[in-house]
Amino acid sequence: KNQVEQSPQSLIILEGKNCTLQCNYTVSPFSNLRWYKQDTGRGPVSLTIMTFSENTKSNGRYTATLDADTKQSSLHITASQLSDSASYICVVSAMDSNYQLIWGAGTKLIIKP
Amino acid sequence: GAVVSQHPSRVICKSGTSVKIECRSLDFQATTMFWYRQFPKKSLMLMATSNEGSKATYEQGVEKDKFLINHASLTLSTLTVTSAHPEDSSFYICSAKVAWAFGEQYFGPGTRLTVT
């Protein structure tokens, strides 16, 4: 069964600190893995997208890693800002006719001043 | 980047009435659009996949007669919630898939539906 699991479920850190969010998946056949940021009451916004051949990809203070062998990914946020408070969702795309997206439950990140 | 809009952003309706939500791809053509539903503190749940000019494909457990989807053009898809009930209150999000990409989806800002 295709599944995406994220940890932790929620995380609170102080402004300026770094943090790492985890994602494990069992999706086959694998097409790509995405990290989205979703602010409360808004649609998801893409942060990174990686295929199986990519190990790391950065977008500003966000760096995603992918280990296709262990089927794990992480999202590292550097020097957190208050605006980073949001849900971060790991999504894996299966290589089917519609590239179905398998959604993780998300990690709720709260940045405190 | 590609922009997807939704209208309205918020709607309140009475139980038993129907509500239409529009999803538009503003600067690209989308052969496939998706409709999601999101409950508080939960992740997005795919409701249906809509391909331009053909009938939508609904996920298991989603009533096609209740959630009518029309994808009449490459830039517009509509979701109509018919005979709405309070349990239909939710956050509805659409996404559009760029025809030339290998699956990249761009999401709309969402529509908050409240049924009283």
GROMACS .gro file of C-alpha atoms in nm:
model
  229
    1LYS     CA    1   0.000   0.000   0.000
    2ASN     CA    2   0.131   0.342  -0.095
    3GLN     CA    3   0.192   0.547   0.217
    4VAL     CA    4   0.378   0.855   0.331
    5GLU     CA    5   0.456   0.905   0.698
    6GLN     CA    6   0.592   1.222   0.852
    7SER     CA    7   0.750   1.303   1.183
    8PRO     CA    8   0.723   1.478   1.411
    9GLN     CA    9   0.353   1.554   1.402
   10SER     CA   10   0.422   1.899   1.544
   11LEU     CA   11   0.727   2.097   1.641
   12ILE     CA   12   0.787   2.420   1.828
   13ILE     CA   13   1.121   2.600   1.800
   14LEU     CA   14   1.258   2.943   1.875
   15GLU     CA   15   1.311   3.197   1.601
   16GLY     CA   16   1.656   3.170   1.450
   17LYS     CA   17   1.700   2.802   1.528
   18ASN     CA   18   1.731   2.524   1.271
   19CYS     CA   19   1.505   2.221   1.244
   20THR     CA   20   1.469   1.904   1.040
   21LEU     CA   21   1.147   1.736   0.940
   22GLN     CA   22   1.133   1.371   0.837
   23CYS     CA   23   0.941   1.179   0.574
   24ASN     CA   24   0.933   0.803   0.509
   25TYR     CA   25   0.746   0.657   0.216
   26THR     CA   26   0.642   0.332   0.058
   27VAL     CA   27   0.529   0.432  -0.290
   28SER     CA   28   0.587   0.226  -0.598
   29PRO     CA   29   0.664   0.294  -0.871
   30PHE     CA   30   0.825   0.613  -0.750
   31SER     CA   31   0.823   0.923  -0.966
   32ASN     CA   32   0.921   1.215  -0.745
   33LEU     CA   33   0.901   1.355  -0.395
   34ARG     CA   34   0.780   1.702  -0.308
   35TRP     CA   35   0.775   1.919  -0.003
   36TYR     CA   36   0.496   2.172   0.031
   37LYS     CA   37   0.440   2.454   0.274
   38GLN     CA   38   0.081   2.524   0.367
   39ASP     CA   39  -0.016   2.829   0.566
   40THR     CA   40  -0.340   2.803   0.762
   41GLY     CA   41  -0.637   2.861   0.534
   42ARG     CA   42  -0.427   2.865   0.218
   43GLY     CA   43  -0.341   2.622  -0.057
   44PRO     CA   44  -0.006   2.436  -0.053
   45VAL     CA   45   0.297   2.601  -0.208
   46SER     CA   46   0.574   2.391  -0.356
   47LEU     CA   47   0.916   2.416  -0.188
   48THR     CA   48   1.112   2.143  -0.363
   49ILE     CA   49   1.059   1.855  -0.599
   50MET     CA   50   1.313   1.574  -0.641
   51THR     CA   51   1.337   1.272  -0.865
   52PHE     CA   52   1.505   0.947  -0.758
   53SER     CA   53   1.841   1.060  -0.896
   54GLU     CA   54   1.855   1.375  -0.685
   55ASN     CA   55   1.997   1.359  -0.332
   56THR     CA   56   1.951   1.717  -0.226
   57LYS     CA   57   1.778   2.032  -0.340
   58SER     CA   58   1.771   2.375  -0.184
   59ASN     CA   59   1.525   2.662  -0.200
   60GLY     CA   60   1.659   2.951   0.003
   61ARG     CA   61   1.667   2.846   0.367
   62TYR     CA   62   1.495   2.517   0.286
   63THR     CA   63   1.705   2.213   0.195
   64ALA     CA   64   1.548   1.881   0.112
   65THR     CA   65   1.731   1.549   0.097
   66LEU     CA   66   1.625   1.223  -0.058
   67ASP     CA   67   1.756   0.872  -0.004
   68ALA     CA   68   1.579   0.659  -0.262
   69ASP     CA   69   1.735   0.340  -0.126
   70THR     CA   70   1.594   0.379   0.224
   71LYS     CA   71   1.291   0.572   0.095
   72GLN     CA   72   1.348   0.859   0.332
   73SER     CA   73   1.349   1.234   0.288
   74SER     CA   74   1.412   1.526   0.514
   75LEU     CA   75   1.346   1.897   0.502
   76HIS     CA   76   1.594   2.117   0.684
   77ILE     CA   77   1.504   2.473   0.768
   78THR     CA   78   1.789   2.705   0.853
   79ALA     CA   79   1.769   3.018   1.067
   80SER     CA   80   1.395   2.991   1.114
   81GLN     CA   81   1.172   3.296   1.088
   82LEU     CA   82   0.828   3.363   1.229
   83SER     CA   83   0.686   3.334   0.877
   84ASP     CA   84   0.804   2.974   0.862
   85SER     CA   85   0.518   2.880   1.095
   86ALA     CA   86   0.304   2.653   0.880
   87SER     CA   87   0.233   2.291   0.798
   88TYR     CA   88   0.498   2.116   0.592
   89ILE     CA   89   0.370   1.833   0.384
   90CYS     CA   90   0.570   1.557   0.217
   91VAL     CA   91   0.407   1.428  -0.099
   92VAL     CA   92   0.524   1.141  -0.315
   93SER     CA   93   0.415   1.107  -0.674
   94ALA     CA   94   0.352   0.759  -0.809
   95MET     CA   95   0.436   0.689  -1.170
   96ASP     CA   96   0.084   0.603  -1.276
   97SER     CA   97  -0.124   0.752  -1.557
   98ASN     CA   98  -0.214   1.061  -1.357
   99TYR     CA   99   0.100   1.078  -1.141
  100GLN     CA  100  -0.117   1.031  -0.834
  101LEU     CA  101   0.005   1.221  -0.530
  102ILE     CA  102   0.034   1.033  -0.203
  103TRP     CA  103   0.005   1.285   0.080
  104GLY     CA  104   0.169   1.276   0.420
  105ALA     CA  105  -0.023   1.409   0.718
  106GLY     CA  106   0.215   1.701   0.754
  107THR     CA  107   0.427   1.847   1.031
  108LYS     CA  108   0.286   2.150   1.208
  109LEU     CA  109   0.577   2.385   1.271
  110ILE     CA  110   0.545   2.677   1.511
  111ILE     CA  111   0.819   2.935   1.538
  112LYS     CA  112   0.819   3.132   1.862
  113PRO     CA  113   0.991   3.469   1.905
  114GLY     CA  114   0.547   3.024  -1.167
  115ALA     CA  115   0.208   2.899  -1.276
  116VAL     CA  116  -0.089   3.058  -1.100
  117VAL     CA  117  -0.415   2.891  -1.009
  118SER     CA  118  -0.707   3.091  -0.877
  119GLN     CA  119  -1.023   2.986  -0.700
  120HIS     CA  120  -1.349   3.171  -0.660
  121PRO     CA  121  -1.499   3.236  -0.420
  122SER     CA  122  -1.244   3.226  -0.140
  123ARG     CA  123  -1.517   3.195   0.119
  124VAL     CA  124  -1.884   3.107   0.091
  125ILE     CA  125  -2.159   3.057   0.342
  126CYS     CA  126  -2.477   2.889   0.227
  127LYS     CA  127  -2.789   2.743   0.376
  128SER     CA  128  -2.848   2.373   0.404
  129GLY     CA  129  -3.015   2.234   0.093
  130THR     CA  130  -2.875   2.488  -0.151
  131SER     CA  131  -2.605   2.430  -0.413
  132VAL     CA  132  -2.271   2.604  -0.432
  133LYS     CA  133  -2.035   2.633  -0.729
  134ILE     CA  134  -1.660   2.678  -0.687
  135GLU     CA  135  -1.445   2.780  -0.982
  136CYS     CA  136  -1.084   2.686  -1.040
  137ARG     CA  137  -0.885   2.864  -1.310
  138SER     CA  138  -0.534   2.826  -1.439
  139LEU     CA  139  -0.440   3.184  -1.518
  140ASP     CA  140  -0.127   3.159  -1.729
  141PHE     CA  141  -0.113   2.804  -1.854
  142GLN     CA  142  -0.332   2.531  -1.996
  143ALA     CA  143  -0.418   2.244  -1.767
  144THR     CA  144  -0.528   1.917  -1.920
  145THR     CA  145  -0.589   1.777  -1.575
  146MET     CA  146  -0.729   1.941  -1.267
  147PHE     CA  147  -0.774   1.790  -0.925
  148TRP     CA  148  -1.017   1.866  -0.646
  149TYR     CA  149  -0.922   1.815  -0.284
  150ARG     CA  150  -1.098   1.849   0.045
  151GLN     CA  151  -0.925   1.930   0.369
  152PHE     CA  152  -1.064   1.900   0.719
  153PRO     CA  153  -0.912   2.098   1.008
  154LYS     CA  154  -0.565   1.979   1.104
  155LYS     CA  155  -0.577   1.708   0.838
  156SER     CA  156  -0.394   1.671   0.512
  157LEU     CA  157  -0.551   1.712   0.171
  158MET     CA  158  -0.780   1.435   0.053
  159LEU     CA  159  -0.821   1.384  -0.320
  160MET     CA  160  -1.186   1.389  -0.423
  161ALA     CA  161  -1.167   1.363  -0.800
  162THR     CA  162  -0.948   1.398  -1.105
  163SER     CA  163  -1.085   1.602  -1.391
  164ASN     CA  164  -0.959   1.581  -1.747
  165GLU     CA  165  -1.065   1.846  -1.995
  166GLY     CA  166  -1.355   1.735  -2.211
  167SER     CA  167  -1.422   1.409  -2.028
  168LYS     CA  168  -1.599   1.288  -1.719
  169ALA     CA  169  -1.425   1.324  -1.386
  170THR     CA  170  -1.283   1.025  -1.204
  171TYR     CA  171  -1.398   1.016  -0.845
  172GLU     CA  172  -1.212   0.863  -0.553
  173GLN     CA  173  -1.374   0.587  -0.356
  174GLY     CA  174  -1.635   0.718  -0.116
  175VAL     CA  175  -1.692   1.048  -0.299
  176GLU     CA  176  -2.047   1.084  -0.432
  177LYS     CA  177  -2.035   1.199  -0.793
  178ASP     CA  178  -2.397   1.313  -0.786
  179LYS     CA  179  -2.328   1.533  -0.488
  180PHE     CA  180  -1.999   1.680  -0.605
  181LEU     CA  181  -2.049   1.769  -0.970
  182ILE     CA  182  -1.732   1.847  -1.160
  183ASN     CA  183  -1.717   2.015  -1.498
  184HIS     CA  184  -1.392   2.072  -1.685
  185ALA     CA  185  -1.517   2.255  -1.991
  186SER     CA  186  -1.195   2.418  -2.098
  187LEU     CA  187  -0.819   2.390  -2.050
  188THR     CA  188  -0.826   2.673  -1.798
  189LEU     CA  189  -1.146   2.620  -1.602
  190SER     CA  190  -1.289   2.349  -1.383
  191THR     CA  191  -1.589   2.387  -1.154
  192LEU     CA  192  -1.701   2.193  -0.850
  193THR     CA  193  -2.067   2.215  -0.755
  194VAL     CA  194  -2.171   2.094  -0.414
  195THR     CA  195  -2.536   2.003  -0.456
  196SER     CA  196  -2.791   2.006  -0.176
  197ALA     CA  197  -2.524   2.106   0.070
  198HIS     CA  198  -2.539   1.989   0.430
  199PRO     CA  199  -2.342   2.108   0.733
  200GLU     CA  200  -2.112   1.806   0.706
  201ASP     CA  201  -2.003   1.937   0.365
  202SER     CA  202  -1.845   2.234   0.539
  203SER     CA  203  -1.477   2.211   0.460
  204PHE     CA  204  -1.181   2.366   0.282
  205TYR     CA  205  -1.186   2.280  -0.088
  206ILE     CA  206  -0.865   2.312  -0.287
  207CYS     CA  207  -0.810   2.261  -0.656
  208SER     CA  208  -0.488   2.202  -0.841
  209ALA     CA  209  -0.395   2.208  -1.205
  210LYS     CA  210  -0.140   1.992  -1.378
  211VAL     CA  211   0.076   2.149  -1.641
  212ALA     CA  212   0.040   1.955  -1.962
  213TRP     CA  213   0.408   1.957  -2.054
  214ALA     CA  214   0.554   1.872  -1.711
  215PHE     CA  215   0.594   1.527  -1.564
  216GLY     CA  216   0.333   1.579  -1.304
  217GLU     CA  217   0.391   1.915  -1.143
  218GLN     CA  218   0.071   2.042  -0.986
  219TYR     CA  219  -0.003   2.398  -0.890
  220PHE     CA  220  -0.254   2.462  -0.616
  221GLY     CA  221  -0.523   2.721  -0.580
  222PRO     CA  222  -0.563   2.922  -0.259
  223GLY     CA  223  -0.865   2.720  -0.150
  224THR     CA  224  -1.232   2.790  -0.083
  225ARG     CA  225  -1.376   2.781   0.266
  226LEU     CA  226  -1.732   2.647   0.250
  227THR     CA  227  -1.960   2.682   0.551
  228VAL     CA  228  -2.306   2.530   0.537
  229THR     CA  229  -2.548   2.655   0.800
   0.00000   0.00000   0.00000
